[in-house]
Amino acid sequence: SRLEENVKKTISENPVVIYSKTWCSYSMEVKDLFKRLGVEPHIIELDELGPQGPQLQKILERLTGQHTVPNVFIGGRHIGGCTETVRLHRKGELTSLLSEAGSS
Amino acid sequence: SRLEENVKKTISENPVVIYSKTWCSYSMEVKDLFKRLGVEPHIIELDELGPQGPQLQKILERLTGQHTVPNVFIGGRHIGGCTETVRLHRKGELTSLLSEAGSS
Ligand SMILES: N[C@@H](CCC(=O)N[C@@H](CS)C(=O)NCC(=O)O)C(=O)O
Ligand SMILES: N[C@@H](CCC(=O)N[C@@H](CS)C(=O)NCC(=O)O)C(=O)O
Ligand code: FES
């Protein structure tokens, strides 16, 4: 579908992509983390897109198996949610993923 | 209002009350914390109450100044959200609040 092509394009063209919801604290945490790392993520707020929001969330589930937010991609690769991203950061692996993706 | 009286009654009659949303990870974290402490909180899932959900959330804001979930009360006293509850626990103060409230 056109929306699915849109998602794939977004993920491939931006080093860091976060599908988020504005009022969700887990989404806020992961957005803050990247900002502290000096990275400007491409953020899509699913609750601000009217009916497209749930449609995108379904597409992401089909593409990644994950139906929750936040949904994080680095260098086109699916990373996971807030927990997974924070875990990678604590292991020291996030910054190398970011430099590989040309983002820091 | 009758709904507001309901809220005050719920808070005064239950040692631990959590106003929550089922799909919210911060709400899940605070519910898990109390369960780990061997406490059975009285849980109100605001997203499962149809139009009453947002109405209750407004009442809670009027009563506590807090419009977010989770909204936690111990022994009738407003504690705060997930962050505040976890902070009290790390300071070792949560268990004493709970025993004062007759909950552990
Ligand atoms: N462990 C996951 C939890 C993800 C999760 O449960 N997200 C919630 C919001 S905090 C969710 O997407 N709920 C369903 C929804 O909002 O559509 C993470 O760290 O990201
Ligand atoms: N620091 C607060 C954050 C609370 C917060 O932002 N909650 C979000 C959900 S995670 C919220 O209620 N957003 C508005 C809404 O869902 O109505 C806490 O620890 O509880
Ligand atoms: S909605 Fe509360 S943490 Fe995501």
PDB file of C-alpha atoms and ligand atoms in Angstrom:
ATOM      1  CA  SER A   1       0.000   0.000   0.000  1.00  0.00           C
ATOM      2  CA  ARG A   2       1.041   3.624  -0.430  1.00  0.00           C
ATOM      3  CA  LEU A   3       1.189   4.181   3.319  1.00  0.00           C
ATOM      4  CA  GLU A   4       3.424   1.134   3.747  1.00  0.00           C
ATOM      5  CA  GLU A   5       5.793   2.410   1.041  1.00  0.00           C
ATOM      6  CA  ASN A   6       5.819   5.713   2.923  1.00  0.00           C
ATOM      7  CA  VAL A   7       6.911   3.958   6.136  1.00  0.00           C
ATOM      8  CA  LYS A   8       9.692   2.040   4.385  1.00  0.00           C
ATOM      9  CA  LYS A   9      10.896   5.278   2.757  1.00  0.00           C
ATOM     10  CA  THR A  10      10.887   7.117   6.114  1.00  0.00           C
ATOM     11  CA  ILE A  11      12.869   4.346   7.790  1.00  0.00           C
ATOM     12  CA  SER A  12      15.460   4.125   5.009  1.00  0.00           C
ATOM     13  CA  GLU A  13      15.952   7.880   4.541  1.00  0.00           C
ATOM     14  CA  ASN A  14      16.395   8.890   8.202  1.00  0.00           C
ATOM     15  CA  PRO A  15      19.199   7.667  10.489  1.00  0.00           C
ATOM     16  CA  VAL A  16      16.898   7.627  13.523  1.00  0.00           C
ATOM     17  CA  VAL A  17      13.117   7.246  13.314  1.00  0.00           C
ATOM     18  CA  ILE A  18      10.744   7.121  16.276  1.00  0.00           C
ATOM     19  CA  TYR A  19       7.044   6.301  15.951  1.00  0.00           C
ATOM     20  CA  SER A  20       5.684   7.880  19.097  1.00  0.00           C
ATOM     21  CA  LYS A  21       2.623   9.246  20.909  1.00  0.00           C
ATOM     22  CA  THR A  22       2.836  12.735  22.368  1.00  0.00           C
ATOM     23  CA  TRP A  23       1.335  11.931  25.782  1.00  0.00           C
ATOM     24  CA  CYS A  24       3.189   8.640  26.316  1.00  0.00           C
ATOM     25  CA  SER A  25       5.986   8.755  28.938  1.00  0.00           C
ATOM     26  CA  TYR A  26       7.897   5.831  27.367  1.00  0.00           C
ATOM     27  CA  SER A  27       7.876   7.731  24.067  1.00  0.00           C
ATOM     28  CA  MET A  28       9.099  10.872  25.889  1.00  0.00           C
ATOM     29  CA  GLU A  29      11.922   8.916  27.543  1.00  0.00           C
ATOM     30  CA  VAL A  30      13.255   7.565  24.270  1.00  0.00           C
ATOM     31  CA  LYS A  31      13.004  10.947  22.518  1.00  0.00           C
ATOM     32  CA  ASP A  32      14.907  12.559  25.443  1.00  0.00           C
ATOM     33  CA  LEU A  33      17.585   9.863  25.307  1.00  0.00           C
ATOM     34  CA  PHE A  34      18.411  10.593  21.685  1.00  0.00           C
ATOM     35  CA  LYS A  35      18.422  14.333  22.326  1.00  0.00           C
ATOM     36  CA  ARG A  36      20.878  13.859  25.221  1.00  0.00           C
ATOM     37  CA  LEU A  37      23.062  11.890  22.761  1.00  0.00           C
ATOM     38  CA  GLY A  38      23.020  14.892  20.423  1.00  0.00           C
ATOM     39  CA  VAL A  39      20.884  13.089  17.851  1.00  0.00           C
ATOM     40  CA  GLU A  40      17.893  14.640  16.075  1.00  0.00           C
ATOM     41  CA  PRO A  41      15.443  11.778  15.520  1.00  0.00           C
ATOM     42  CA  HIS A  42      12.768  11.897  12.832  1.00  0.00           C
ATOM     43  CA  ILE A  43       9.647  11.711  14.994  1.00  0.00           C
ATOM     44  CA  ILE A  44       6.192  10.624  13.871  1.00  0.00           C
ATOM     45  CA  GLU A  45       3.485  11.308  16.474  1.00  0.00           C
ATOM     46  CA  LEU A  46       0.839   8.693  15.789  1.00  0.00           C
ATOM     47  CA  ASP A  47      -1.802  10.414  17.931  1.00  0.00           C
ATOM     48  CA  GLU A  48      -1.623  13.570  15.825  1.00  0.00           C
ATOM     49  CA  LEU A  49      -2.448  11.948  12.477  1.00  0.00           C
ATOM     50  CA  GLY A  50      -6.144  11.264  12.870  1.00  0.00           C
ATOM     51  CA  PRO A  51      -7.160   7.923  11.302  1.00  0.00           C
ATOM     52  CA  GLN A  52      -3.691   7.493   9.748  1.00  0.00           C
ATOM     53  CA  GLY A  53      -2.220   6.911  13.218  1.00  0.00           C
ATOM     54  CA  PRO A  54      -3.825   3.490  13.844  1.00  0.00           C
ATOM     55  CA  GLN A  55      -3.205   2.577  10.186  1.00  0.00           C
ATOM     56  CA  LEU A  56       0.517   3.282  10.574  1.00  0.00           C
ATOM     57  CA  GLN A  57       0.576   1.340  13.839  1.00  0.00           C
ATOM     58  CA  LYS A  58      -0.867  -1.689  11.965  1.00  0.00           C
ATOM     59  CA  ILE A  59       1.715  -1.358   9.199  1.00  0.00           C
ATOM     60  CA  LEU A  60       4.517  -1.191  11.768  1.00  0.00           C
ATOM     61  CA  GLU A  61       3.167  -4.321  13.422  1.00  0.00           C
ATOM     62  CA  ARG A  62       3.205  -6.096  10.071  1.00  0.00           C
ATOM     63  CA  LEU A  63       6.761  -4.916   9.347  1.00  0.00           C
ATOM     64  CA  THR A  64       8.296  -5.419  12.795  1.00  0.00           C
ATOM     65  CA  GLY A  65       6.008  -7.637  14.852  1.00  0.00           C
ATOM     66  CA  GLN A  66       5.734  -4.749  17.326  1.00  0.00           C
ATOM     67  CA  HIS A  67       2.346  -3.097  17.855  1.00  0.00           C
ATOM     68  CA  THR A  68       3.425  -0.779  20.667  1.00  0.00           C
ATOM     69  CA  VAL A  69       4.946   2.679  20.858  1.00  0.00           C
ATOM     70  CA  PRO A  70       7.583   3.931  20.909  1.00  0.00           C
ATOM     71  CA  ASN A  71       8.841   2.082  17.839  1.00  0.00           C
ATOM     72  CA  VAL A  72      12.490   2.884  17.124  1.00  0.00           C
ATOM     73  CA  PHE A  73      14.589   2.407  13.971  1.00  0.00           C
ATOM     74  CA  ILE A  74      18.297   3.189  13.564  1.00  0.00           C
ATOM     75  CA  GLY A  75      19.933   3.068  10.145  1.00  0.00           C
ATOM     76  CA  GLY A  76      16.853   1.396   8.728  1.00  0.00           C
ATOM     77  CA  ARG A  77      17.072  -1.369  11.323  1.00  0.00           C
ATOM     78  CA  HIS A  78      14.270  -2.088  13.787  1.00  0.00           C
ATOM     79  CA  ILE A  79      15.591  -1.567  17.334  1.00  0.00           C
ATOM     80  CA  GLY A  80      12.459  -2.056  19.433  1.00  0.00           C
ATOM     81  CA  GLY A  81      10.742   0.037  22.058  1.00  0.00           C
ATOM     82  CA  CYS A  82      11.877   2.156  24.991  1.00  0.00           C
ATOM     83  CA  THR A  83      13.155  -0.788  27.045  1.00  0.00           C
ATOM     84  CA  GLU A  84      15.261  -2.221  24.229  1.00  0.00           C
ATOM     85  CA  THR A  85      16.730   1.167  23.303  1.00  0.00           C
ATOM     86  CA  VAL A  86      17.673   1.973  26.908  1.00  0.00           C
ATOM     87  CA  ARG A  87      19.159  -1.512  27.289  1.00  0.00           C
ATOM     88  CA  LEU A  88      21.371  -1.016  24.216  1.00  0.00           C
ATOM     89  CA  HIS A  89      22.459   2.343  25.600  1.00  0.00           C
ATOM     90  CA  ARG A  90      23.423   0.836  28.979  1.00  0.00           C
ATOM     91  CA  LYS A  91      25.438  -1.842  27.178  1.00  0.00           C
ATOM     92  CA  GLY A  92      27.261   0.938  25.331  1.00  0.00           C
ATOM     93  CA  GLU A  93      26.020  -0.318  21.973  1.00  0.00           C
ATOM     94  CA  LEU A  94      23.696   2.545  21.040  1.00  0.00           C
ATOM     95  CA  THR A  95      26.376   5.088  20.139  1.00  0.00           C
ATOM     96  CA  SER A  96      28.089   2.664  17.744  1.00  0.00           C
ATOM     97  CA  LEU A  97      24.760   1.875  16.049  1.00  0.00           C
ATOM     98  CA  LEU A  98      24.253   5.629  15.712  1.00  0.00           C
ATOM     99  CA  SER A  99      27.652   6.315  14.168  1.00  0.00           C
ATOM    100  CA  GLU A 100      27.180   3.406  11.749  1.00  0.00           C
ATOM    101  CA  ALA A 101      23.935   5.047  10.700  1.00  0.00           C
ATOM    102  CA  GLY A 102      25.787   8.323  10.193  1.00  0.00           C
ATOM    103  CA  SER A 103      23.984  10.026  13.014  1.00  0.00           C
ATOM    104  CA  SER A 104      26.650  10.974  15.577  1.00  0.00           C
TER     105      SER A 104
ATOM    106  CA  SER B   1     -21.069  15.796  41.772  1.00  0.00           C
ATOM    107  CA  ARG B   2     -21.930  12.157  42.343  1.00  0.00           C
ATOM    108  CA  LEU B   3     -18.875  10.973  40.417  1.00  0.00           C
ATOM    109  CA  GLU B   4     -16.644  13.187  42.565  1.00  0.00           C
ATOM    110  CA  GLU B   5     -18.175  11.750  45.756  1.00  0.00           C
ATOM    111  CA  ASN B   6     -17.478   8.319  44.284  1.00  0.00           C
ATOM    112  CA  VAL B   7     -13.800   9.161  43.822  1.00  0.00           C
ATOM    113  CA  LYS B   8     -13.458  10.518  47.390  1.00  0.00           C
ATOM    114  CA  LYS B   9     -15.142   7.378  48.724  1.00  0.00           C
ATOM    115  CA  THR B  10     -12.851   5.092  46.701  1.00  0.00           C
ATOM    116  CA  ILE B  11      -9.756   6.920  47.944  1.00  0.00           C
ATOM    117  CA  SER B  12     -10.817   6.851  51.585  1.00  0.00           C
ATOM    118  CA  GLU B  13     -12.017   3.240  51.650  1.00  0.00           C
ATOM    119  CA  ASN B  14      -9.016   1.579  49.988  1.00  0.00           C
ATOM    120  CA  PRO B  15      -5.441   1.614  51.356  1.00  0.00           C
ATOM    121  CA  VAL B  16      -3.948   1.781  47.875  1.00  0.00           C
ATOM    122  CA  VAL B  17      -5.772   3.221  44.844  1.00  0.00           C
ATOM    123  CA  ILE B  18      -4.347   3.508  41.331  1.00  0.00           C
ATOM    124  CA  TYR B  19      -6.116   5.345  38.519  1.00  0.00           C
ATOM    125  CA  SER B  20      -4.524   3.710  35.491  1.00  0.00           C
ATOM    126  CA  LYS B  21      -4.784   2.970  31.771  1.00  0.00           C
ATOM    127  CA  THR B  22      -4.425  -0.636  30.650  1.00  0.00           C
ATOM    128  CA  TRP B  23      -2.033  -0.005  27.757  1.00  0.00           C
ATOM    129  CA  CYS B  24       0.188   2.541  29.556  1.00  0.00           C
ATOM    130  CA  SER B  25       3.661   1.239  30.540  1.00  0.00           C
ATOM    131  CA  TYR B  26       4.037   3.744  33.433  1.00  0.00           C
ATOM    132  CA  SER B  27       0.719   2.470  34.809  1.00  0.00           C
ATOM    133  CA  MET B  28       1.956  -1.131  34.419  1.00  0.00           C
ATOM    134  CA  GLU B  29       5.193  -0.311  36.257  1.00  0.00           C
ATOM    135  CA  VAL B  30       3.428   1.132  39.275  1.00  0.00           C
ATOM    136  CA  LYS B  31       0.914  -1.743  39.425  1.00  0.00           C
ATOM    137  CA  ASP B  32       3.820  -4.239  39.292  1.00  0.00           C
ATOM    138  CA  LEU B  33       5.694  -2.399  42.033  1.00  0.00           C
ATOM    139  CA  PHE B  34       2.818  -2.743  44.483  1.00  0.00           C
ATOM    140  CA  LYS B  35       2.333  -6.391  43.573  1.00  0.00           C
ATOM    141  CA  ARG B  36       6.034  -7.053  44.232  1.00  0.00           C
ATOM    142  CA  LEU B  37       5.518  -5.404  47.632  1.00  0.00           C
ATOM    143  CA  GLY B  38       2.708  -7.884  48.330  1.00  0.00           C
ATOM    144  CA  VAL B  39       0.048  -5.181  48.140  1.00  0.00           C
ATOM    145  CA  GLU B  40      -3.268  -5.539  46.296  1.00  0.00           C
ATOM    146  CA  PRO B  41      -4.086  -2.080  44.953  1.00  0.00           C
ATOM    147  CA  HIS B  42      -7.620  -1.030  44.069  1.00  0.00           C
ATOM    148  CA  ILE B  43      -7.206  -0.343  40.355  1.00  0.00           C
ATOM    149  CA  ILE B  44      -9.443   1.807  38.188  1.00  0.00           C
ATOM    150  CA  GLU B  45      -8.700   1.478  34.457  1.00  0.00           C
ATOM    151  CA  LEU B  46      -9.785   4.799  32.995  1.00  0.00           C
ATOM    152  CA  ASP B  47      -9.678   3.540  29.400  1.00  0.00           C
ATOM    153  CA  GLU B  48     -12.238   0.827  30.130  1.00  0.00           C
ATOM    154  CA  LEU B  49     -14.985   3.122  31.411  1.00  0.00           C
ATOM    155  CA  GLY B  50     -16.188   4.731  28.204  1.00  0.00           C
ATOM    156  CA  PRO B  51     -17.050   8.434  28.665  1.00  0.00           C
ATOM    157  CA  GLN B  52     -16.633   8.144  32.472  1.00  0.00           C
ATOM    158  CA  GLY B  53     -12.875   7.744  31.998  1.00  0.00           C
ATOM    159  CA  PRO B  54     -12.152  11.315  30.872  1.00  0.00           C
ATOM    160  CA  GLN B  55     -14.695  12.609  33.424  1.00  0.00           C
ATOM    161  CA  LEU B  56     -12.829  10.851  36.250  1.00  0.00           C
ATOM    162  CA  GLN B  57      -9.529  12.153  34.923  1.00  0.00           C
ATOM    163  CA  LYS B  58     -10.944  15.725  35.148  1.00  0.00           C
ATOM    164  CA  ILE B  59     -12.162  15.142  38.695  1.00  0.00           C
ATOM    165  CA  LEU B  60      -8.749  13.817  39.701  1.00  0.00           C
ATOM    166  CA  GLU B  61      -7.124  16.890  38.217  1.00  0.00           C
ATOM    167  CA  ARG B  62      -9.443  19.100  40.248  1.00  0.00           C
ATOM    168  CA  LEU B  63      -8.719  17.110  43.429  1.00  0.00           C
ATOM    169  CA  THR B  64      -4.972  16.634  43.017  1.00  0.00           C
ATOM    170  CA  GLY B  65      -3.691  19.039  40.380  1.00  0.00           C
ATOM    171  CA  GLN B  66      -2.551  15.985  38.428  1.00  0.00           C
ATOM    172  CA  HIS B  67      -4.108  15.244  35.038  1.00  0.00           C
ATOM    173  CA  THR B  68      -1.876  12.303  34.140  1.00  0.00           C
ATOM    174  CA  VAL B  69      -1.965   8.572  34.788  1.00  0.00           C
ATOM    175  CA  PRO B  70      -1.032   6.664  36.777  1.00  0.00           C
ATOM    176  CA  ASN B  71      -2.535   8.570  39.724  1.00  0.00           C
ATOM    177  CA  VAL B  72      -1.664   6.919  43.034  1.00  0.00           C
ATOM    178  CA  PHE B  73      -3.219   7.294  46.497  1.00  0.00           C
ATOM    179  CA  ILE B  74      -2.056   5.600  49.716  1.00  0.00           C
ATOM    180  CA  GLY B  75      -4.145   5.821  52.875  1.00  0.00           C
ATOM    181  CA  GLY B  76      -6.313   8.475  51.242  1.00  0.00           C
ATOM    182  CA  ARG B  77      -3.263  10.631  50.564  1.00  0.00           C
ATOM    183  CA  HIS B  78      -2.289  11.682  47.035  1.00  0.00           C
ATOM    184  CA  ILE B  79       1.174  10.263  46.234  1.00  0.00           C
ATOM    185  CA  GLY B  80       1.626  11.256  42.604  1.00  0.00           C
ATOM    186  CA  GLY B  81       2.463   9.313  39.454  1.00  0.00           C
ATOM    187  CA  CYS B  82       4.872   6.526  38.574  1.00  0.00           C
ATOM    188  CA  THR B  83       7.999   8.643  39.061  1.00  0.00           C
ATOM    189  CA  GLU B  84       7.002   9.876  42.514  1.00  0.00           C
ATOM    190  CA  THR B  85       5.972   6.407  43.688  1.00  0.00           C
ATOM    191  CA  VAL B  86       9.225   4.810  42.512  1.00  0.00           C
ATOM    192  CA  ARG B  87      11.187   7.659  44.114  1.00  0.00           C
ATOM    193  CA  LEU B  88       9.498   7.083  47.488  1.00  0.00           C
ATOM    194  CA  HIS B  89      10.247   3.373  47.164  1.00  0.00           C
ATOM    195  CA  ARG B  90      13.947   4.010  46.468  1.00  0.00           C
ATOM    196  CA  LYS B  91      14.091   6.295  49.510  1.00  0.00           C
ATOM    197  CA  GLY B  92      12.623   3.433  51.564  1.00  0.00           C
ATOM    198  CA  GLU B  93       9.558   5.506  52.439  1.00  0.00           C
ATOM    199  CA  LEU B  94       6.922   3.566  50.513  1.00  0.00           C
ATOM    200  CA  THR B  95       6.714   0.564  52.848  1.00  0.00           C
ATOM    201  CA  SER B  96       6.151   2.782  55.909  1.00  0.00           C
ATOM    202  CA  LEU B  97       3.398   4.708  54.100  1.00  0.00           C
ATOM    203  CA  LEU B  98       1.847   1.335  53.258  1.00  0.00           C
ATOM    204  CA  SER B  99       1.936   0.000  56.824  1.00  0.00           C
ATOM    205  CA  GLU B 100       0.473   3.283  58.113  1.00  0.00           C
ATOM    206  CA  ALA B 101      -2.348   2.765  55.649  1.00  0.00           C
ATOM    207  CA  GLY B 102      -2.819  -0.754  56.979  1.00  0.00           C
ATOM    208  CA  SER B 103      -1.752  -2.352  53.734  1.00  0.00           C
ATOM    209  CA  SER B 104       1.407  -4.358  54.513  1.00  0.00           C
TER     210      SER B 104
HETATM  211  N1  LIG C   1       8.451  -2.710  26.640  1.00  0.00           N
HETATM  212  C1  LIG C   1       7.891  -1.830  25.639  1.00  0.00           C
HETATM  213  C2  LIG C   1       6.484  -1.396  26.116  1.00  0.00           C
HETATM  214  C3  LIG C   1       5.720  -0.778  25.001  1.00  0.00           C
HETATM  215  C4  LIG C   1       4.298  -0.512  25.375  1.00  0.00           C
HETATM  216  O1  LIG C   1       3.625  -1.295  26.108  1.00  0.00           O
HETATM  217  N2  LIG C   1       3.779   0.608  24.889  1.00  0.00           N
HETATM  218  C5  LIG C   1       2.427   1.049  25.173  1.00  0.00           C
HETATM  219  C6  LIG C   1       2.425   2.510  25.546  1.00  0.00           C
HETATM  220  S1  LIG C   1       3.513   2.778  26.887  1.00  0.00           S
HETATM  221  C7  LIG C   1       1.552   0.821  23.949  1.00  0.00           C
HETATM  222  O2  LIG C   1       1.993   0.971  22.823  1.00  0.00           O
HETATM  223  N3  LIG C   1       0.280   0.505  24.173  1.00  0.00           N
HETATM  224  C8  LIG C   1      -0.621   0.303  23.069  1.00  0.00           C
HETATM  225  C9  LIG C   1      -0.926   1.595  22.344  1.00  0.00           C
HETATM  226  O3  LIG C   1      -0.714   2.717  22.899  1.00  0.00           O
HETATM  227  O4  LIG C   1      -1.407   1.503  21.217  1.00  0.00           O
HETATM  228  C10 LIG C   1       8.803  -0.623  25.441  1.00  0.00           C
HETATM  229  O5  LIG C   1       9.753  -0.520  26.210  1.00  0.00           O
HETATM  230  O6  LIG C   1       8.626   0.183  24.530  1.00  0.00           O
HETATM  231  N1  LIG C   2       5.995  11.824  35.630  1.00  0.00           N
HETATM  232  C1  LIG C   2       4.653  11.285  35.521  1.00  0.00           C
HETATM  233  C2  LIG C   2       4.289  11.207  34.026  1.00  0.00           C
HETATM  234  C3  LIG C   2       2.818  10.982  33.843  1.00  0.00           C
HETATM  235  C4  LIG C   2       2.420  11.060  32.402  1.00  0.00           C
HETATM  236  O1  LIG C   2       2.923  11.863  31.596  1.00  0.00           O
HETATM  237  N2  LIG C   2       1.451  10.221  32.057  1.00  0.00           N
HETATM  238  C5  LIG C   2       0.948  10.141  30.713  1.00  0.00           C
HETATM  239  C6  LIG C   2       0.854   8.686  30.283  1.00  0.00           C
HETATM  240  S1  LIG C   2       2.413   7.902  30.472  1.00  0.00           S
HETATM  241  C7  LIG C   2      -0.436  10.767  30.626  1.00  0.00           C
HETATM  242  O2  LIG C   2      -1.227  10.687  31.566  1.00  0.00           O
HETATM  243  N3  LIG C   2      -0.754  11.388  29.496  1.00  0.00           N
HETATM  244  C8  LIG C   2      -2.051  11.990  29.329  1.00  0.00           C
HETATM  245  C9  LIG C   2      -3.154  10.971  29.223  1.00  0.00           C
HETATM  246  O3  LIG C   2      -2.895   9.761  28.961  1.00  0.00           O
HETATM  247  O4  LIG C   2      -4.304  11.364  29.424  1.00  0.00           O
HETATM  248  C10 LIG C   2       4.587   9.927  36.199  1.00  0.00           C
HETATM  249  O5  LIG C   2       5.646   9.449  36.592  1.00  0.00           O
HETATM  250  O6  LIG C   2       3.514   9.344  36.390  1.00  0.00           O
HETATM  251  S1  FES C   3       1.259   5.661  27.705  1.00  0.00           S
HETATM  252 FE1  FES C   3       2.104   5.760  29.697  1.00  0.00          FE
HETATM  253  S2  FES C   3       4.120   5.131  29.349  1.00  0.00           S
HETATM  254 FE2  FES C   3       3.306   5.026  27.361  1.00  0.00          FE
END
